[in-house]
mmCIF file with all atom_site columns, C-alpha atoms in Angstrom:
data_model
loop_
_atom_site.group_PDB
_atom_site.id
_atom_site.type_symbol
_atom_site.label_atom_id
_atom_site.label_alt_id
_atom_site.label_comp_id
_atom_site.label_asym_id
_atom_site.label_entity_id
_atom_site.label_seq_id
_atom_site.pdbx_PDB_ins_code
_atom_site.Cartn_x
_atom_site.Cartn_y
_atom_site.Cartn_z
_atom_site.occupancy
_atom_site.B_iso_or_equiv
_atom_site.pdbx_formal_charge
_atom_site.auth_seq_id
_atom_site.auth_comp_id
_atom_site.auth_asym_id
_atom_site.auth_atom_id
_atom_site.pdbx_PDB_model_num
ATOM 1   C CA . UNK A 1 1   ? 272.500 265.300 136.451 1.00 0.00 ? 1   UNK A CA 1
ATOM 2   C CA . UNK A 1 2   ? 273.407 263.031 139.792 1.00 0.00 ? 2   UNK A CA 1
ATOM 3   C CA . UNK A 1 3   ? 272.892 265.423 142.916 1.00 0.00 ? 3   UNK A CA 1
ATOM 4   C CA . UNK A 1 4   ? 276.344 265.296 144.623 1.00 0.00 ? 4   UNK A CA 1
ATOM 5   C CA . UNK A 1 5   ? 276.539 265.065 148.188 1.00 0.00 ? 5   UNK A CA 1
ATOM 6   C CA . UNK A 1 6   ? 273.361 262.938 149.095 1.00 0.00 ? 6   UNK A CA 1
ATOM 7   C CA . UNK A 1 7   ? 272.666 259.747 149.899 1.00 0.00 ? 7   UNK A CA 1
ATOM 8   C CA . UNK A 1 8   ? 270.066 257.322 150.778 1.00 0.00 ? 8   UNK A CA 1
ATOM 9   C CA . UNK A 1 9   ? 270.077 255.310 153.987 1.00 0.00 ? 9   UNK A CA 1
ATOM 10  C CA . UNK A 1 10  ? 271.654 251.793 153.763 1.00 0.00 ? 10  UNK A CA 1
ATOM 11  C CA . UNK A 1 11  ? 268.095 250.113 153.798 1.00 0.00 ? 11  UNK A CA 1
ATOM 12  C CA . UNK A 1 12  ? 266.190 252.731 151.314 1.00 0.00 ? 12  UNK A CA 1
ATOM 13  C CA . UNK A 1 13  ? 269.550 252.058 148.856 1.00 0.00 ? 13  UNK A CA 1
ATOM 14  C CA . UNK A 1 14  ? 268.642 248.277 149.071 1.00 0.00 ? 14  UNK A CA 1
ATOM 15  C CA . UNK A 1 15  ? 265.107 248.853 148.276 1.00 0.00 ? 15  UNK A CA 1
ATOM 16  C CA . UNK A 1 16  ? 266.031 251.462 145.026 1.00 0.00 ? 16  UNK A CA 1
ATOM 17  C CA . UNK A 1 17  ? 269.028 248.641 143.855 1.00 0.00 ? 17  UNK A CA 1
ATOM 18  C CA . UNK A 1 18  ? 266.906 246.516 141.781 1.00 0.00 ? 18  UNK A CA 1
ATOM 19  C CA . UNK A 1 19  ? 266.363 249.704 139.746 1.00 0.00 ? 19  UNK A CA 1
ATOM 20  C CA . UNK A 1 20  ? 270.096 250.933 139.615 1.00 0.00 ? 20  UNK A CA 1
ATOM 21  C CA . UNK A 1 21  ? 270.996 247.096 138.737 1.00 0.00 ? 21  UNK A CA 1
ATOM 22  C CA . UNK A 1 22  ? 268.416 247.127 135.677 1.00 0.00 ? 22  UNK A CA 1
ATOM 23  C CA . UNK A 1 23  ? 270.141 250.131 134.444 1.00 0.00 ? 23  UNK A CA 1
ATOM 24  C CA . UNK A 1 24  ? 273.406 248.394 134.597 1.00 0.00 ? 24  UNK A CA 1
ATOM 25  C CA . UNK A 1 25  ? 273.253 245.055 133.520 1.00 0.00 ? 25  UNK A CA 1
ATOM 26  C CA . UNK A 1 26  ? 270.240 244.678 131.651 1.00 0.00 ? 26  UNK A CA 1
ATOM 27  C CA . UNK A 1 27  ? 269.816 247.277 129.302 1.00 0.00 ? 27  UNK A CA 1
ATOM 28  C CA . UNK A 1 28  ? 271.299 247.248 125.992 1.00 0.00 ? 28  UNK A CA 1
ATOM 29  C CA . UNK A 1 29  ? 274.625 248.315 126.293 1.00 0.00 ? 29  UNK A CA 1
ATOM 30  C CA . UNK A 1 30  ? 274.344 249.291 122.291 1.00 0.00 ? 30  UNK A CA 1
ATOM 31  C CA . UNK A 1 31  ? 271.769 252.158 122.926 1.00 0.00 ? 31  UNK A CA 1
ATOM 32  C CA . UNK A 1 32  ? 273.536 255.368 122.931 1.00 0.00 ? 32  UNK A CA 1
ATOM 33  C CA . UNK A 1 33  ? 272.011 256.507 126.288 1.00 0.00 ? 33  UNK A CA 1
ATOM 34  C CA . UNK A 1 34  ? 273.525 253.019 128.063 1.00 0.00 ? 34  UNK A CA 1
ATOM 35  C CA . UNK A 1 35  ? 276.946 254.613 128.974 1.00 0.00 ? 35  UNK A CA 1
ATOM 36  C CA . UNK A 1 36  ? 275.855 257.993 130.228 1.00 0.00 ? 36  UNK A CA 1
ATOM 37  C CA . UNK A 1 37  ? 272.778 256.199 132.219 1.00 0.00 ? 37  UNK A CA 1
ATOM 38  C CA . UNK A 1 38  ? 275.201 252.937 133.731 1.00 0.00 ? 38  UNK A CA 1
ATOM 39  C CA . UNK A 1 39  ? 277.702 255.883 134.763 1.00 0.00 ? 39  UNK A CA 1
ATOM 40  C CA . UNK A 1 40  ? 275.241 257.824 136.767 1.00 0.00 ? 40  UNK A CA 1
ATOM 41  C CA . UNK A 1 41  ? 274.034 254.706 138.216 1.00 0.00 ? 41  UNK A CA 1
ATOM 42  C CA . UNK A 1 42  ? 277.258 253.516 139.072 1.00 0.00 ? 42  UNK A CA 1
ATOM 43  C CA . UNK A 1 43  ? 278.375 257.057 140.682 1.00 0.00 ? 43  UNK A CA 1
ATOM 44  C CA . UNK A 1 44  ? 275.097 256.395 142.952 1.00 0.00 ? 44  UNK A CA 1
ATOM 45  C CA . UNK A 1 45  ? 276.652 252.761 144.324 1.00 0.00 ? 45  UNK A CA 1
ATOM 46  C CA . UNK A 1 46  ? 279.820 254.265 144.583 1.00 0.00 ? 46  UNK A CA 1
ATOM 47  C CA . UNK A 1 47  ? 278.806 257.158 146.869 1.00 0.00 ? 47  UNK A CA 1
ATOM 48  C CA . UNK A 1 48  ? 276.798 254.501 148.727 1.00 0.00 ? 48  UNK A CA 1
ATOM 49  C CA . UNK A 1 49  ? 279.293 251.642 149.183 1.00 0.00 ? 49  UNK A CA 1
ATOM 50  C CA . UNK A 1 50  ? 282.137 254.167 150.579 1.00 0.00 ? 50  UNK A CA 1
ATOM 51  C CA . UNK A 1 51  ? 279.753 255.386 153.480 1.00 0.00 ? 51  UNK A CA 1
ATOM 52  C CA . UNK A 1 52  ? 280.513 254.117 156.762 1.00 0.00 ? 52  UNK A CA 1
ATOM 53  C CA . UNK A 1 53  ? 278.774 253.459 159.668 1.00 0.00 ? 53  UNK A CA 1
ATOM 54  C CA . UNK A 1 54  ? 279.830 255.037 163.251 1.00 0.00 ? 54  UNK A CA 1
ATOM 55  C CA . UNK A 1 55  ? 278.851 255.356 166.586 1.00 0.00 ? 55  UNK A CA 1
ATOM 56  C CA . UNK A 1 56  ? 275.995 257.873 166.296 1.00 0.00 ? 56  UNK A CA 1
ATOM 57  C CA . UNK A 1 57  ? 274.217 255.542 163.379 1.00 0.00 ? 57  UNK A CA 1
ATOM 58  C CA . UNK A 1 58  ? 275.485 252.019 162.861 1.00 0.00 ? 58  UNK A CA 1
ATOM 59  C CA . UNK A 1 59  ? 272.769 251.126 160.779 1.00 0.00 ? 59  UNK A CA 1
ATOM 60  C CA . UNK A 1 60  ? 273.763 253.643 157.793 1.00 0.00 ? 60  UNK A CA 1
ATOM 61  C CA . UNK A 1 61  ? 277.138 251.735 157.054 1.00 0.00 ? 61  UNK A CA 1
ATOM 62  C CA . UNK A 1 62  ? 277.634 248.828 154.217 1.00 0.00 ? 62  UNK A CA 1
ATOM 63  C CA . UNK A 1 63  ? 276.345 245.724 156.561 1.00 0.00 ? 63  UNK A CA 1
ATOM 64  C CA . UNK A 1 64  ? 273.119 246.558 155.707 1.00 0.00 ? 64  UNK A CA 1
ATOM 65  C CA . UNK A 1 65  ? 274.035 247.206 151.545 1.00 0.00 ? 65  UNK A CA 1
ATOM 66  C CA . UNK A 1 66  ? 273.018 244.499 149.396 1.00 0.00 ? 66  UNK A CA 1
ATOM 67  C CA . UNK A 1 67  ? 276.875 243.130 148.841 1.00 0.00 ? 67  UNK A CA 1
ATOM 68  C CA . UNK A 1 68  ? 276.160 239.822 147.384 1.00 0.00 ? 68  UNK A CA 1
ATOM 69  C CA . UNK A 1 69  ? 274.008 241.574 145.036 1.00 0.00 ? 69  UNK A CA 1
ATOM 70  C CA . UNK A 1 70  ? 276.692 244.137 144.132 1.00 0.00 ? 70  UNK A CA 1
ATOM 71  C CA . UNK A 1 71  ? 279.421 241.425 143.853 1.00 0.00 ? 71  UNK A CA 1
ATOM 72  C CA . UNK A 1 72  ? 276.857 239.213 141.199 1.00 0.00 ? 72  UNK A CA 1
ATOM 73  C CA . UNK A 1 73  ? 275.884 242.528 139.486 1.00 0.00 ? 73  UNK A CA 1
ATOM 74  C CA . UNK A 1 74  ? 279.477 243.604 138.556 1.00 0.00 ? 74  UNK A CA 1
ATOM 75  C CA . UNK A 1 75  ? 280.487 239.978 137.422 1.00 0.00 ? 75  UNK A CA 1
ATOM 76  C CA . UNK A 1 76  ? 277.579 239.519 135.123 1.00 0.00 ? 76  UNK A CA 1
ATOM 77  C CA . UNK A 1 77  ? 278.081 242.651 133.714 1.00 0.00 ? 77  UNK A CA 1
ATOM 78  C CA . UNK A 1 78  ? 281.808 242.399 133.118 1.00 0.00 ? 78  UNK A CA 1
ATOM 79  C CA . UNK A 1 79  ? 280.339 238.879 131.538 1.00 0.00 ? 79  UNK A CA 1
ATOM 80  C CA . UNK A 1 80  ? 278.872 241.343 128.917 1.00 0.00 ? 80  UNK A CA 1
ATOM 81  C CA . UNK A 1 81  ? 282.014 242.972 128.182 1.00 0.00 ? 81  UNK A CA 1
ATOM 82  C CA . UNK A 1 82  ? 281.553 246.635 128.484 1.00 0.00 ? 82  UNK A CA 1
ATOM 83  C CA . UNK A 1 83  ? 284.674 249.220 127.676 1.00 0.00 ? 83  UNK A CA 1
ATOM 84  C CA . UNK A 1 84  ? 285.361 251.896 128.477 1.00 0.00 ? 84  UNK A CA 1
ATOM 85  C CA . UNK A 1 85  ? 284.392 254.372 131.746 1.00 0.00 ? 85  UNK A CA 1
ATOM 86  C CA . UNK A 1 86  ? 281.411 252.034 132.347 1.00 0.00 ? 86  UNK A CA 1
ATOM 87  C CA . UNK A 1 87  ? 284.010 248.812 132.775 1.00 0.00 ? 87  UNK A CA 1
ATOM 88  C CA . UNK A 1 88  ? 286.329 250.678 135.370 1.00 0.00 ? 88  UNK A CA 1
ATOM 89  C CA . UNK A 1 89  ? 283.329 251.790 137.517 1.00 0.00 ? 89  UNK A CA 1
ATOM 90  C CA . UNK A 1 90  ? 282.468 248.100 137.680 1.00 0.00 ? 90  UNK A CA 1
ATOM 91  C CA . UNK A 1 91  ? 286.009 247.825 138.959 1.00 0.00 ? 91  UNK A CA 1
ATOM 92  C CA . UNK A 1 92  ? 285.564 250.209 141.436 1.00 0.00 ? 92  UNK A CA 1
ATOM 93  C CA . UNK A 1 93  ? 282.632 249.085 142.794 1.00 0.00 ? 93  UNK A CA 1
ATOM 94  C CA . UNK A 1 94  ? 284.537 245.341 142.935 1.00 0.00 ? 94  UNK A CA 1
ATOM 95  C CA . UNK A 1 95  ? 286.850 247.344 144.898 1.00 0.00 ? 95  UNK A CA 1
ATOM 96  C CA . UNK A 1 96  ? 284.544 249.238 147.229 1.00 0.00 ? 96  UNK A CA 1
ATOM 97  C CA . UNK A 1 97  ? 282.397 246.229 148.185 1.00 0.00 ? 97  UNK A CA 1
ATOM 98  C CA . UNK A 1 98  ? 285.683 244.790 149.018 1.00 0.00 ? 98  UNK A CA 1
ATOM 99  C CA . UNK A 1 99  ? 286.750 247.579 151.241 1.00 0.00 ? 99  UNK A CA 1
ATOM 100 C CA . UNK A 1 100 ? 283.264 247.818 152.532 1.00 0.00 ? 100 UNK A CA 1
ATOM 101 C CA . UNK A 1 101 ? 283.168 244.213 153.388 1.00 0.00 ? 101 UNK A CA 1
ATOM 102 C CA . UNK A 1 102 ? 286.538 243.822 155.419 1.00 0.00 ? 102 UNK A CA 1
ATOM 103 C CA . UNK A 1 103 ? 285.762 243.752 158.960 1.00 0.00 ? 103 UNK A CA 1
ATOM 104 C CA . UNK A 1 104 ? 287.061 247.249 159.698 1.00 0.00 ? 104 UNK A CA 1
ATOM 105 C CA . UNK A 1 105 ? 285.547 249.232 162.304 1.00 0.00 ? 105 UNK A CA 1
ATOM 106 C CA . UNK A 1 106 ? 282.281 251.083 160.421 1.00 0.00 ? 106 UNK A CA 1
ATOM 107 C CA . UNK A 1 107 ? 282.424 248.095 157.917 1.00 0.00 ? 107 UNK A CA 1
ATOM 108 C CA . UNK A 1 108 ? 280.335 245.151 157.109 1.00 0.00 ? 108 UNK A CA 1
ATOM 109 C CA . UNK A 1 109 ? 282.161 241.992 157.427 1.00 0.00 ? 109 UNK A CA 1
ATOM 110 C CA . UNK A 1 110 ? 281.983 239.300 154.512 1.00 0.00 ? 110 UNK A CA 1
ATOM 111 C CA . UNK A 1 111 ? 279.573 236.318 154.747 1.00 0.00 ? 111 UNK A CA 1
ATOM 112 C CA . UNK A 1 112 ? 279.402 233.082 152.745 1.00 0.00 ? 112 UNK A CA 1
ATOM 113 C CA . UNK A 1 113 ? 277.104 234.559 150.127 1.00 0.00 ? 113 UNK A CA 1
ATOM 114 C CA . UNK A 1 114 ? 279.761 237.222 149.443 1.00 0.00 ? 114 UNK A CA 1
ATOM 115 C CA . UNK A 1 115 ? 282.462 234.931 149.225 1.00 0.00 ? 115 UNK A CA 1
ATOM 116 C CA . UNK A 1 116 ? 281.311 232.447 146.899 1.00 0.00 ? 116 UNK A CA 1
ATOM 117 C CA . UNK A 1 117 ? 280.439 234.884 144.474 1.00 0.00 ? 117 UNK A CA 1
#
């Protein structure tokens, strides 16, 4: 069960992604634990990619969130054709790195890496 409510910093998120990416894209997505397992991990990069970063700590916002990373993980995965709730969390975290990466105040702001993905 995912502990609602609590979060990593930016930098300890970066260091547990490998991990949370394994669970996504390279297991077998025919085991019967795959969907229940990529959901929780998904719920964890969601929480993570729609913190922002203010005034009192700018270095627990997205610039610091492996985005590239995120962006490559989602479009490898959707290479793999999953269905179902697993595929529109993959959309949703297309979308949140997308918000996250805008240039908004709080926000990281997209580089090359991000772009050419």
């Amino acid at each position: 069960m995912l502990v609602t409510g609590f979060t990593l910093s930016s930098a300890s998120f970066a260091l547990a992604f490998p991990f949370l990416r394994y669970i996504v894209q390279k297991a077998d997505m025919t085991s019967e634990d795959y969907e229940e397992n990529a959901n929780v991990a998904l719920d964890v990069v969601l929480a993570h990619l729609r913190k922002r970063a203010s005034a009192d700590n700018l270095f627990d916002g997205p610039t610091f969130m492996p985005m590239e990373d995120l962006l490559r993980m989602s479009c490898e995965t959707f290479e793999r054709k999953p269905v179902g709730p697993v595929g529109m969390k993959l959309l949703s975290v297309l979308q949140e790195v997308c918000s996250a990466s805008n240039g908004d105040p709080g926000c990281a702001i997209a580089g090359d890496g991000e772009v050419t993905v």
